[in-house]
PDB file of C-alpha atoms in Angstrom:
ATOM      1  CA  MET J  40     -82.744  -8.316 -92.418  1.00  0.00           C
ATOM      2  CA  HIS J  41     -84.625  -5.806 -94.542  1.00  0.00           C
ATOM      3  CA  THR J  42     -88.221  -5.362 -95.472  1.00  0.00           C
ATOM      4  CA  LYS J  43     -89.199  -6.787 -98.846  1.00  0.00           C
ATOM      5  CA  LEU J  44     -90.646  -3.989-100.951  1.00  0.00           C
ATOM      6  CA  LYS J  45     -93.238  -4.204-103.665  1.00  0.00           C
ATOM      7  CA  ILE J  46     -91.913  -1.760-106.272  1.00  0.00           C
ATOM      8  CA  LEU J  47     -93.958  -0.357-109.135  1.00  0.00           C
ATOM      9  CA  PHE J  48     -91.727   0.571-112.072  1.00  0.00           C
ATOM     10  CA  PRO J  49     -93.411   2.310-115.026  1.00  0.00           C
ATOM     11  CA  ASP J  50     -91.720   1.388-118.310  1.00  0.00           C
ATOM     12  CA  TRP J  51     -92.296   4.171-120.797  1.00  0.00           C
ATOM     13  CA  LYS J  52     -89.474   3.518-123.265  1.00  0.00           C
ATOM     14  CA  ASN J  53     -86.806   3.898-120.576  1.00  0.00           C
ATOM     15  CA  PHE J  54     -83.168   2.877-120.674  1.00  0.00           C
ATOM     16  CA  GLY J  55     -81.957   0.040-118.451  1.00  0.00           C
ATOM     17  CA  VAL J  56     -85.331  -1.292-117.324  1.00  0.00           C
ATOM     18  CA  ASP J  57     -84.200  -4.927-117.232  1.00  0.00           C
ATOM     19  CA  ASP J  58     -80.972  -4.097-115.371  1.00  0.00           C
ATOM     20  CA  ILE J  59     -82.729  -1.923-112.781  1.00  0.00           C
ATOM     21  CA  LYS J  60     -85.475  -4.513-112.281  1.00  0.00           C
ATOM     22  CA  ASP J  61     -82.853  -7.231-111.892  1.00  0.00           C
ATOM     23  CA  ALA J  62     -80.897  -5.157-109.332  1.00  0.00           C
ATOM     24  CA  PHE J  63     -83.999  -4.606-107.177  1.00  0.00           C
ATOM     25  CA  GLU J  64     -84.902  -8.295-107.401  1.00  0.00           C
ATOM     26  CA  LYS J  65     -81.368  -9.322-106.399  1.00  0.00           C
ATOM     27  CA  MET J  66     -81.859  -7.120-103.332  1.00  0.00           C
ATOM     28  CA  GLY J  67     -84.902  -9.271-102.504  1.00  0.00           C
ATOM     29  CA  HIS J  68     -87.660  -6.934-103.678  1.00  0.00           C
ATOM     30  CA  GLU J  69     -90.610  -7.617-105.951  1.00  0.00           C
ATOM     31  CA  VAL J  70     -90.832  -5.424-109.065  1.00  0.00           C
ATOM     32  CA  ILE J  71     -93.980  -4.899-111.111  1.00  0.00           C
ATOM     33  CA  ILE J  72     -93.598  -3.273-114.521  1.00  0.00           C
ATOM     34  CA  TYR J  73     -96.399  -0.787-115.238  1.00  0.00           C
ATOM     35  CA  LYS J  74     -97.081  -0.153-118.935  1.00  0.00           C
ATOM     36  CA  THR J  75     -99.989   2.322-118.770  1.00  0.00           C
ATOM     37  CA  GLU J  76     -98.672   5.727-119.792  1.00  0.00           C
ATOM     38  CA  PRO J  77    -100.250   9.117-119.019  1.00  0.00           C
ATOM     39  CA  LYS J  78    -101.390  11.401-121.807  1.00  0.00           C
ATOM     40  CA  ASN J  79     -99.645  14.269-120.019  1.00  0.00           C
ATOM     41  CA  TYR J  80     -96.666  13.731-117.705  1.00  0.00           C
ATOM     42  CA  ARG J  81     -97.515  16.843-115.652  1.00  0.00           C
ATOM     43  CA  ILE J  82    -101.281  16.689-115.148  1.00  0.00           C
ATOM     44  CA  ASP J  83    -103.526  13.795-116.082  1.00  0.00           C
ATOM     45  CA  PRO J  84    -106.383  13.347-113.569  1.00  0.00           C
ATOM     46  CA  ARG J  85    -107.639  10.097-115.100  1.00  0.00           C
ATOM     47  CA  PHE J  86    -104.180   8.512-115.132  1.00  0.00           C
ATOM     48  CA  LYS J  87    -103.476   9.697-111.585  1.00  0.00           C
ATOM     49  CA  SER J  88    -106.743   8.211-110.335  1.00  0.00           C
ATOM     50  CA  GLU J  89    -106.054   4.863-112.051  1.00  0.00           C
ATOM     51  CA  LEU J  90    -102.476   4.809-110.742  1.00  0.00           C
ATOM     52  CA  LYS J  91    -103.619   5.465-107.163  1.00  0.00           C
ATOM     53  CA  LYS J  92    -106.193   2.653-107.439  1.00  0.00           C
ATOM     54  CA  TYR J  93    -103.518   0.301-108.790  1.00  0.00           C
ATOM     55  CA  ILE J  94    -101.105   1.220-105.988  1.00  0.00           C
ATOM     56  CA  ARG J  95    -103.730   0.573-103.323  1.00  0.00           C
ATOM     57  CA  ALA J  96    -105.151  -2.610-104.883  1.00  0.00           C
ATOM     58  CA  ASN J  97    -101.684  -4.140-105.338  1.00  0.00           C
ATOM     59  CA  GLU J  98    -100.260  -2.912-102.021  1.00  0.00           C
ATOM     60  CA  ILE J  99     -97.336  -1.147-103.704  1.00  0.00           C
ATOM     61  CA  THR J 100     -94.805   0.098-101.138  1.00  0.00           C
ATOM     62  CA  LEU J 101     -92.487   2.117-103.401  1.00  0.00           C
ATOM     63  CA  MET J 102     -92.534   3.742-106.853  1.00  0.00           C
ATOM     64  CA  PHE J 103     -89.406   3.945-109.007  1.00  0.00           C
ATOM     65  CA  THR J 104     -89.072   5.768-112.318  1.00  0.00           C
ATOM     66  CA  SER J 105     -86.304   6.568-114.727  1.00  0.00           C
ATOM     67  CA  ASN J 106     -86.608  10.365-114.981  1.00  0.00           C
ATOM     68  CA  TYR J 107     -89.090  12.438-113.015  1.00  0.00           C
ATOM     69  CA  PHE J 108     -92.827  12.669-113.652  1.00  0.00           C
ATOM     70  CA  PRO J 109     -95.007  15.177-111.746  1.00  0.00           C
ATOM     71  CA  VAL J 110     -98.193  13.141-112.264  1.00  0.00           C
ATOM     72  CA  VAL J 111     -96.497  10.134-110.630  1.00  0.00           C
ATOM     73  CA  ALA J 112     -95.200  12.318-107.782  1.00  0.00           C
ATOM     74  CA  ASP J 113     -98.761  13.564-107.197  1.00  0.00           C
ATOM     75  CA  ALA J 114    -100.164  10.033-107.018  1.00  0.00           C
ATOM     76  CA  CYS J 115     -97.410   8.801-104.685  1.00  0.00           C
ATOM     77  CA  HIS J 116     -97.801  11.818-102.434  1.00  0.00           C
ATOM     78  CA  GLU J 117    -101.568  11.329-102.206  1.00  0.00           C
ATOM     79  CA  VAL J 118    -101.246   7.636-101.263  1.00  0.00           C
ATOM     80  CA  ASN J 119     -98.186   8.360 -99.100  1.00  0.00           C
ATOM     81  CA  ILE J 120     -95.620   6.009-100.609  1.00  0.00           C
ATOM     82  CA  PRO J 121     -91.985   6.879-101.411  1.00  0.00           C
ATOM     83  CA  TYR J 122     -91.211   7.882-104.994  1.00  0.00           C
ATOM     84  CA  ILE J 123     -87.639   7.311-106.158  1.00  0.00           C
ATOM     85  CA  SER J 124     -86.755   9.035-109.393  1.00  0.00           C
ATOM     86  CA  TRP J 125     -83.407   8.518-111.097  1.00  0.00           C
ATOM     87  CA  CYS J 126     -82.995  11.279-113.683  1.00  0.00           C
ATOM     88  CA  TYR J 127     -80.646  10.741-116.585  1.00  0.00           C
ATOM     89  CA  ASP J 128     -81.960  13.460-118.917  1.00  0.00           C
ATOM     90  CA  SER J 129     -80.692  17.010-118.609  1.00  0.00           C
ATOM     91  CA  PRO J 130     -82.131  19.458-118.517  1.00  0.00           C
ATOM     92  CA  LEU J 131     -85.185  17.609-117.297  1.00  0.00           C
ATOM     93  CA  VAL J 132     -87.850  20.294-117.486  1.00  0.00           C
ATOM     94  CA  LEU J 133     -90.410  18.079-115.740  1.00  0.00           C
ATOM     95  CA  THR J 134     -88.520  18.646-112.472  1.00  0.00           C
ATOM     96  CA  PHE J 135     -89.474  22.319-112.604  1.00  0.00           C
ATOM     97  CA  SER J 136     -92.766  21.564-110.885  1.00  0.00           C
ATOM     98  CA  LYS J 137     -94.283  22.250-107.476  1.00  0.00           C
ATOM     99  CA  THR J 138     -94.366  18.477-106.995  1.00  0.00           C
ATOM    100  CA  VAL J 139     -90.586  18.316-106.380  1.00  0.00           C
ATOM    101  CA  PHE J 140     -91.254  19.734-102.896  1.00  0.00           C
ATOM    102  CA  TYR J 141     -93.153  16.621-101.755  1.00  0.00           C
ATOM    103  CA  PRO J 142     -91.464  14.851 -98.826  1.00  0.00           C
ATOM    104  CA  THR J 143     -92.353  11.495-100.418  1.00  0.00           C
ATOM    105  CA  ASN J 144     -89.866  12.160-103.253  1.00  0.00           C
ATOM    106  CA  PHE J 145     -86.301  10.883-103.467  1.00  0.00           C
ATOM    107  CA  ILE J 146     -84.900  12.501-106.618  1.00  0.00           C
ATOM    108  CA  PHE J 147     -81.441  11.600-107.919  1.00  0.00           C
ATOM    109  CA  ILE J 148     -79.992  13.748-110.706  1.00  0.00           C
ATOM    110  CA  PHE J 149     -76.531  13.457-112.269  1.00  0.00           C
ATOM    111  CA  ASP J 150     -76.348  17.138-113.327  1.00  0.00           C
ATOM    112  CA  SER J 151     -75.042  19.258-110.434  1.00  0.00           C
ATOM    113  CA  LYS J 152     -75.962  22.502-112.231  1.00  0.00           C
ATOM    114  CA  MET J 153     -79.555  21.367-112.511  1.00  0.00           C
ATOM    115  CA  VAL J 154     -79.584  20.522-108.801  1.00  0.00           C
ATOM    116  CA  ALA J 155     -78.155  23.989-108.028  1.00  0.00           C
ATOM    117  CA  ASP J 156     -80.824  25.630-110.229  1.00  0.00           C
ATOM    118  CA  LEU J 157     -83.601  23.776-108.419  1.00  0.00           C
ATOM    119  CA  GLN J 158     -82.110  24.583-105.018  1.00  0.00           C
ATOM    120  CA  ASN J 159     -81.998  28.259-106.036  1.00  0.00           C
ATOM    121  CA  LEU J 160     -85.744  27.981-106.654  1.00  0.00           C
ATOM    122  CA  GLY J 161     -86.227  26.756-103.094  1.00  0.00           C
ATOM    123  CA  VAL J 162     -85.903  22.987-103.283  1.00  0.00           C
ATOM    124  CA  LYS J 163     -84.143  22.327-100.005  1.00  0.00           C
ATOM    125  CA  HIS J 164     -85.422  19.024 -98.662  1.00  0.00           C
ATOM    126  CA  ASP J 165     -83.066  16.141 -97.953  1.00  0.00           C
ATOM    127  CA  ASN J 166     -84.665  13.930-100.593  1.00  0.00           C
ATOM    128  CA  PHE J 167     -82.924  15.576-103.528  1.00  0.00           C
ATOM    129  CA  SER J 168     -79.309  14.971-104.515  1.00  0.00           C
ATOM    130  CA  VAL J 169     -76.675  14.597-107.202  1.00  0.00           C
ATOM    131  CA  VAL J 170     -75.734  11.036-108.139  1.00  0.00           C
ATOM    132  CA  PRO J 171     -73.099  10.574-110.851  1.00  0.00           C
ATOM    133  CA  PHE J 172     -73.896   7.889-113.420  1.00  0.00           C
ATOM    134  CA  LEU J 173     -71.065   5.576-112.417  1.00  0.00           C
ATOM    135  CA  TYR J 174     -71.897   5.922-108.751  1.00  0.00           C
ATOM    136  CA  PHE J 175     -75.492   4.869-109.323  1.00  0.00           C
ATOM    137  CA  THR J 176     -74.376   1.380-110.335  1.00  0.00           C
ATOM    138  CA  LYS J 177     -72.758   0.999-106.885  1.00  0.00           C
ATOM    139  CA  LEU J 178     -75.471   2.772-104.902  1.00  0.00           C
ATOM    140  CA  LYS J 179     -76.988   0.549-102.271  1.00  0.00           C
ATOM    141  CA  LEU J 180     -80.144   2.131-100.961  1.00  0.00           C
ATOM    142  CA  LYS J 181     -81.318   0.928 -97.595  1.00  0.00           C
ATOM    143  CA  LEU J 182     -84.901   0.381 -98.611  1.00  0.00           C
TER     144      LEU J 182
END
């Protein structure tokens, strides 16, 4: 038996939202689509404050995004919930941020060169890995 998660999934013109939401729900988790978008994906104090309030008020237990967003990583780190980011853009310049070092992050990137570049910059934690596109469809995270 696993714990049912309450997953917040921002939808900012992402690919595969319905399929990803459906996969999480088939695993027994609740998914809430979040439409509010930051003005700046790196730093947006107002958005971050509102997101943290939403997470707390709705008892969110996990954040999931398609691609990586530093402002989301900041909010998740500050409220201490896991942030799973599946990155399908490359290069994804938003990953070149001090926020990738947060232990609350679980970042999956399909581009092994990008992973190597980030590791060369010092990203060494276990929450960062290469996941090929085809593999992701079979990935079963123990959430």
